[in-house]
Amino acid sequence: MTPQEKANELYNKYRNYIISFLSDTMKDKNAKTASLIAVEEIINALRNINEIDETIFWLDVKQEIEKY
């Protein structure tokens, strides 16, 4: 899976759980924020165990999410 595909997967998973009465703009913002929080947690955990290649992948995922 590419970083872009993973970013889309995470974003869409969170967006589907956002409360339905919110506007699309607010759903998008909340999905982006939740996705970035999740990716930051993964990056921090990987840095603690020195997983360089995996960390790079997740940093790329983060960059893709930030484009939303």
Tab-separated table of N, CA, C and O in Angstrom:
chain	number	residue	atom	x	y	z
A	1	MET	N	0.856	-1.173	0.000
A	1	MET	CA	0.000	0.000	0.000
A	1	MET	C	0.904	1.238	0.000
A	1	MET	O	1.873	1.299	0.744
A	2	THR	N	0.548	2.189	-0.810
A	2	THR	CA	1.333	3.423	-0.880
A	2	THR	C	0.935	4.357	0.266
A	2	THR	O	-0.153	4.200	0.852
A	3	PRO	N	1.783	5.341	0.577
A	3	PRO	CA	1.391	6.308	1.602
A	3	PRO	C	0.088	7.029	1.261
A	3	PRO	O	-0.739	7.268	2.139
A	4	GLN	N	-0.108	7.343	-0.012
A	4	GLN	CA	-1.339	8.022	-0.418
A	4	GLN	C	-2.554	7.127	-0.191
A	4	GLN	O	-3.590	7.585	0.298
A	5	GLU	N	-2.438	5.849	-0.520
A	5	GLU	CA	-3.552	4.919	-0.299
A	5	GLU	C	-3.859	4.777	1.191
A	5	GLU	O	-5.027	4.748	1.598
A	6	LYS	N	-2.814	4.695	2.016
A	6	LYS	CA	-3.011	4.569	3.459
A	6	LYS	C	-3.644	5.831	4.028
A	6	LYS	O	-4.530	5.776	4.880
A	7	ALA	N	-3.194	6.984	3.543
A	7	ALA	CA	-3.781	8.254	3.988
A	7	ALA	C	-5.270	8.286	3.656
A	7	ALA	O	-6.096	8.659	4.502
A	8	ASN	N	-5.621	7.900	2.456
A	8	ASN	CA	-7.037	7.867	2.056
A	8	ASN	C	-7.832	6.905	2.917
A	8	ASN	O	-8.948	7.208	3.337
A	9	GLU	N	-7.269	5.743	3.192
A	9	GLU	CA	-7.955	4.752	4.004
A	9	GLU	C	-8.247	5.294	5.409
A	9	GLU	O	-9.381	5.210	5.895
A	10	LEU	N	-7.228	5.854	6.051
A	10	LEU	CA	-7.421	6.405	7.397
A	10	LEU	C	-8.425	7.546	7.400
A	10	LEU	O	-9.341	7.588	8.224
A	11	TYR	N	-8.246	8.466	6.482
A	11	TYR	CA	-9.126	9.629	6.401
A	11	TYR	C	-10.574	9.193	6.241
A	11	TYR	O	-11.464	9.658	6.949
A	12	ASN	N	-10.822	8.270	5.322
A	12	ASN	CA	-12.192	7.821	5.063
A	12	ASN	C	-12.775	7.040	6.234
A	12	ASN	O	-13.967	7.161	6.528
A	13	LYS	N	-11.958	6.266	6.927
A	13	LYS	CA	-12.453	5.553	8.113
A	13	LYS	C	-12.937	6.547	9.167
A	13	LYS	O	-14.017	6.384	9.724
A	14	TYR	N	-12.128	7.552	9.446
A	14	TYR	CA	-12.530	8.536	10.452
A	14	TYR	C	-13.705	9.368	9.975
A	14	TYR	O	-14.606	9.688	10.742
A	15	ARG	N	-13.722	9.728	8.703
A	15	ARG	CA	-14.811	10.558	8.185
A	15	ARG	C	-16.153	9.849	8.324
A	15	ARG	O	-17.173	10.463	8.600
A	16	ASN	N	-16.162	8.539	8.169
A	16	ASN	CA	-17.398	7.771	8.292
A	16	ASN	C	-17.936	7.740	9.719
A	16	ASN	O	-19.108	7.444	9.929
A	17	TYR	N	-17.103	8.042	10.695
A	17	TYR	CA	-17.539	8.029	12.088
A	17	TYR	C	-17.896	9.409	12.627
A	17	TYR	O	-18.327	9.540	13.759
A	18	ILE	N	-17.729	10.423	11.818
A	18	ILE	CA	-18.045	11.779	12.248
A	18	ILE	C	-19.564	11.937	12.317
A	18	ILE	O	-20.294	11.444	11.467
A	19	ILE	N	-20.029	12.662	13.300
A	19	ILE	CA	-21.464	12.862	13.513
A	19	ILE	C	-22.119	13.413	12.246
A	19	ILE	O	-21.628	14.363	11.635
A	20	SER	N	-23.227	12.826	11.879
A	20	SER	CA	-23.847	13.115	10.586
A	20	SER	C	-24.442	14.513	10.468
A	20	SER	O	-24.631	14.997	9.366
A	21	PHE	N	-24.739	15.184	11.575
A	21	PHE	CA	-25.358	16.503	11.449
A	21	PHE	C	-24.339	17.616	11.182
A	21	PHE	O	-24.715	18.755	10.940
A	22	LEU	N	-23.078	17.297	11.204
A	22	LEU	CA	-22.059	18.291	10.892
A	22	LEU	C	-22.017	18.564	9.400
A	22	LEU	O	-22.344	17.701	8.590
A	23	SER	N	-21.586	19.730	9.047
A	23	SER	CA	-21.426	20.053	7.629
A	23	SER	C	-20.280	19.232	7.056
A	23	SER	O	-19.439	18.711	7.792
A	24	ASP	N	-20.254	19.107	5.746
A	24	ASP	CA	-19.175	18.362	5.096
A	24	ASP	C	-17.812	18.965	5.414
A	24	ASP	O	-16.834	18.246	5.604
A	25	THR	N	-17.754	20.275	5.502
A	25	THR	CA	-16.496	20.945	5.825
A	25	THR	C	-16.008	20.538	7.214
A	25	THR	O	-14.824	20.255	7.408
A	26	MET	N	-16.919	20.497	8.166
A	26	MET	CA	-16.542	20.101	9.526
A	26	MET	C	-16.180	18.623	9.594
A	26	MET	O	-15.271	18.236	10.318
A	27	LYS	N	-16.887	17.783	8.846
A	27	LYS	CA	-16.536	16.363	8.794
A	27	LYS	C	-15.125	16.197	8.255
A	27	LYS	O	-14.329	15.417	8.788
A	28	ASP	N	-14.811	16.923	7.182
A	28	ASP	CA	-13.488	16.849	6.577
A	28	ASP	C	-12.414	17.288	7.566
A	28	ASP	O	-11.382	16.630	7.713
A	29	LYS	N	-12.651	18.387	8.254
A	29	LYS	CA	-11.683	18.915	9.212
A	29	LYS	C	-11.459	17.930	10.358
A	29	LYS	O	-10.324	17.667	10.755
A	30	ASN	N	-12.537	17.380	10.886
A	30	ASN	CA	-12.425	16.435	11.998
A	30	ASN	C	-11.756	15.135	11.567
A	30	ASN	O	-10.974	14.559	12.323
A	31	ALA	N	-12.054	14.670	10.374
A	31	ALA	CA	-11.426	13.445	9.864
A	31	ALA	C	-9.930	13.665	9.678
A	31	ALA	O	-9.119	12.788	10.018
A	32	LYS	N	-9.558	14.813	9.163
A	32	LYS	CA	-8.143	15.139	8.980
A	32	LYS	C	-7.436	15.178	10.333
A	32	LYS	O	-6.362	14.584	10.497
A	33	THR	N	-8.023	15.856	11.305
A	33	THR	CA	-7.417	15.966	12.627
A	33	THR	C	-7.260	14.599	13.278
A	33	THR	O	-6.190	14.275	13.813
A	34	ALA	N	-8.298	13.784	13.231
A	34	ALA	CA	-8.239	12.451	13.836
A	34	ALA	C	-7.190	11.585	13.151
A	34	ALA	O	-6.434	10.862	13.819
A	35	SER	N	-7.108	11.661	11.839
A	35	SER	CA	-6.120	10.888	11.097
A	35	SER	C	-4.704	11.313	11.455
A	35	SER	O	-3.820	10.471	11.648
A	36	LEU	N	-4.491	12.610	11.567
A	36	LEU	CA	-3.156	13.109	11.923
A	36	LEU	C	-2.763	12.697	13.342
A	36	LEU	O	-1.603	12.351	13.594
A	37	ILE	N	-3.712	12.704	14.245
A	37	ILE	CA	-3.427	12.264	15.617
A	37	ILE	C	-3.011	10.793	15.616
A	37	ILE	O	-2.023	10.419	16.252
A	38	ALA	N	-3.741	9.968	14.894
A	38	ALA	CA	-3.424	8.539	14.828
A	38	ALA	C	-2.036	8.310	14.228
A	38	ALA	O	-1.240	7.527	14.760
A	39	VAL	N	-1.729	9.008	13.161
A	39	VAL	CA	-0.430	8.841	12.495
A	39	VAL	C	0.697	9.323	13.408
A	39	VAL	O	1.751	8.685	13.487
A	40	GLU	N	0.493	10.415	14.114
A	40	GLU	CA	1.519	10.897	15.049
A	40	GLU	C	1.814	9.863	16.128
A	40	GLU	O	2.978	9.665	16.502
A	41	GLU	N	0.783	9.211	16.631
A	41	GLU	CA	0.977	8.167	17.641
A	41	GLU	C	1.798	7.011	17.068
A	41	GLU	O	2.691	6.485	17.741
A	42	ILE	N	1.511	6.624	15.847
A	42	ILE	CA	2.262	5.542	15.196
A	42	ILE	C	3.718	5.962	15.004
A	42	ILE	O	4.641	5.190	15.305
A	43	ILE	N	3.942	7.173	14.512
A	43	ILE	CA	5.301	7.663	14.293
A	43	ILE	C	6.086	7.686	15.602
A	43	ILE	O	7.236	7.230	15.653
A	44	ASN	N	5.480	8.178	16.657
A	44	ASN	CA	6.160	8.231	17.954
A	44	ASN	C	6.518	6.842	18.465
A	44	ASN	O	7.611	6.628	18.995
A	45	ALA	N	5.615	5.889	18.302
A	45	ALA	CA	5.891	4.520	18.736
A	45	ALA	C	7.029	3.911	17.923
A	45	ALA	O	7.911	3.242	18.469
A	46	LEU	N	7.032	4.149	16.625
A	46	LEU	CA	8.088	3.601	15.770
A	46	LEU	C	9.443	4.237	16.071
A	46	LEU	O	10.473	3.554	16.027
A	47	ARG	N	9.449	5.504	16.363
A	47	ARG	CA	10.719	6.173	16.713
A	47	ARG	C	11.308	5.589	17.994
A	47	ARG	O	12.517	5.468	18.130
A	48	ASN	N	10.443	5.206	18.918
A	48	ASN	CA	10.905	4.635	20.187
A	48	ASN	C	11.591	3.285	19.994
A	48	ASN	O	12.408	2.890	20.819
A	49	ILE	N	11.270	2.594	18.931
A	49	ILE	CA	11.891	1.288	18.690
A	49	ILE	C	12.807	1.311	17.469
A	49	ILE	O	13.220	0.273	16.969
A	50	ASN	N	13.134	2.517	17.015
A	50	ASN	CA	14.097	2.724	15.921
A	50	ASN	C	13.731	2.004	14.621
A	50	ASN	O	14.579	1.423	13.968
A	51	GLU	N	12.487	2.058	14.236
A	51	GLU	CA	12.023	1.484	12.972
A	51	GLU	C	12.061	2.574	11.902
A	51	GLU	O	11.054	3.218	11.605
A	52	ILE	N	13.209	2.779	11.311
A	52	ILE	CA	13.424	3.896	10.386
A	52	ILE	C	12.556	3.777	9.133
A	52	ILE	O	11.870	4.730	8.746
A	53	ASP	N	12.551	2.624	8.475
A	53	ASP	CA	11.784	2.479	7.229
A	53	ASP	C	10.293	2.674	7.453
A	53	ASP	O	9.623	3.341	6.666
A	54	GLU	N	9.769	2.103	8.513
A	54	GLU	CA	8.349	2.261	8.829
A	54	GLU	C	8.032	3.714	9.195
A	54	GLU	O	6.988	4.237	8.826
A	55	THR	N	8.939	4.346	9.918
A	55	THR	CA	8.745	5.753	10.291
A	55	THR	C	8.665	6.622	9.048
A	55	THR	O	7.797	7.498	8.945
A	56	ILE	N	9.540	6.375	8.091
A	56	ILE	CA	9.529	7.142	6.844
A	56	ILE	C	8.192	6.961	6.120
A	56	ILE	O	7.601	7.919	5.633
A	57	PHE	N	7.697	5.727	6.059
A	57	PHE	CA	6.403	5.468	5.418
A	57	PHE	C	5.310	6.305	6.086
A	57	PHE	O	4.524	6.976	5.413
A	58	TRP	N	5.261	6.287	7.411
A	58	TRP	CA	4.198	7.005	8.120
A	58	TRP	C	4.364	8.515	8.036
A	58	TRP	O	3.376	9.252	8.044
A	59	LEU	N	5.593	8.996	7.924
A	59	LEU	CA	5.791	10.421	7.685
A	59	LEU	C	5.238	10.808	6.317
A	59	LEU	O	4.657	11.882	6.148
A	60	ASP	N	5.397	9.913	5.338
A	60	ASP	CA	4.814	10.151	4.014
A	60	ASP	C	3.291	10.141	4.074
A	60	ASP	O	2.624	10.953	3.422
A	61	VAL	N	2.725	9.232	4.861
A	61	VAL	CA	1.274	9.192	5.048
A	61	VAL	C	0.804	10.516	5.656
A	61	VAL	O	-0.180	11.104	5.198
A	62	LYS	N	1.528	10.996	6.648
A	62	LYS	CA	1.175	12.263	7.292
A	62	LYS	C	1.173	13.406	6.278
A	62	LYS	O	0.252	14.234	6.262
A	63	GLN	N	2.179	13.452	5.419
A	63	GLN	CA	2.241	14.487	4.398
A	63	GLN	C	1.030	14.419	3.463
A	63	GLN	O	0.485	15.447	3.062
A	64	GLU	N	0.609	13.221	3.114
A	64	GLU	CA	-0.554	13.057	2.243
A	64	GLU	C	-1.815	13.565	2.942
A	64	GLU	O	-2.645	14.248	2.334
A	65	ILE	N	-1.987	13.226	4.208
A	65	ILE	CA	-3.177	13.676	4.946
A	65	ILE	C	-3.191	15.190	5.060
A	65	ILE	O	-4.253	15.816	4.936
A	66	GLU	N	-2.041	15.790	5.263
A	66	GLU	CA	-1.978	17.243	5.396
A	66	GLU	C	-2.415	17.962	4.122
A	66	GLU	O	-2.789	19.127	4.176
A	67	LYS	N	-2.447	17.282	3.004
A	67	LYS	CA	-2.897	17.880	1.744
A	67	LYS	C	-4.413	18.052	1.703
A	67	LYS	O	-4.933	18.807	0.881
A	68	TYR	N	-5.150	17.333	2.570
A	68	TYR	CA	-6.619	17.402	2.554
A	68	TYR	C	-7.111	18.723	3.081
A	68	TYR	O	-6.566	19.366	3.864
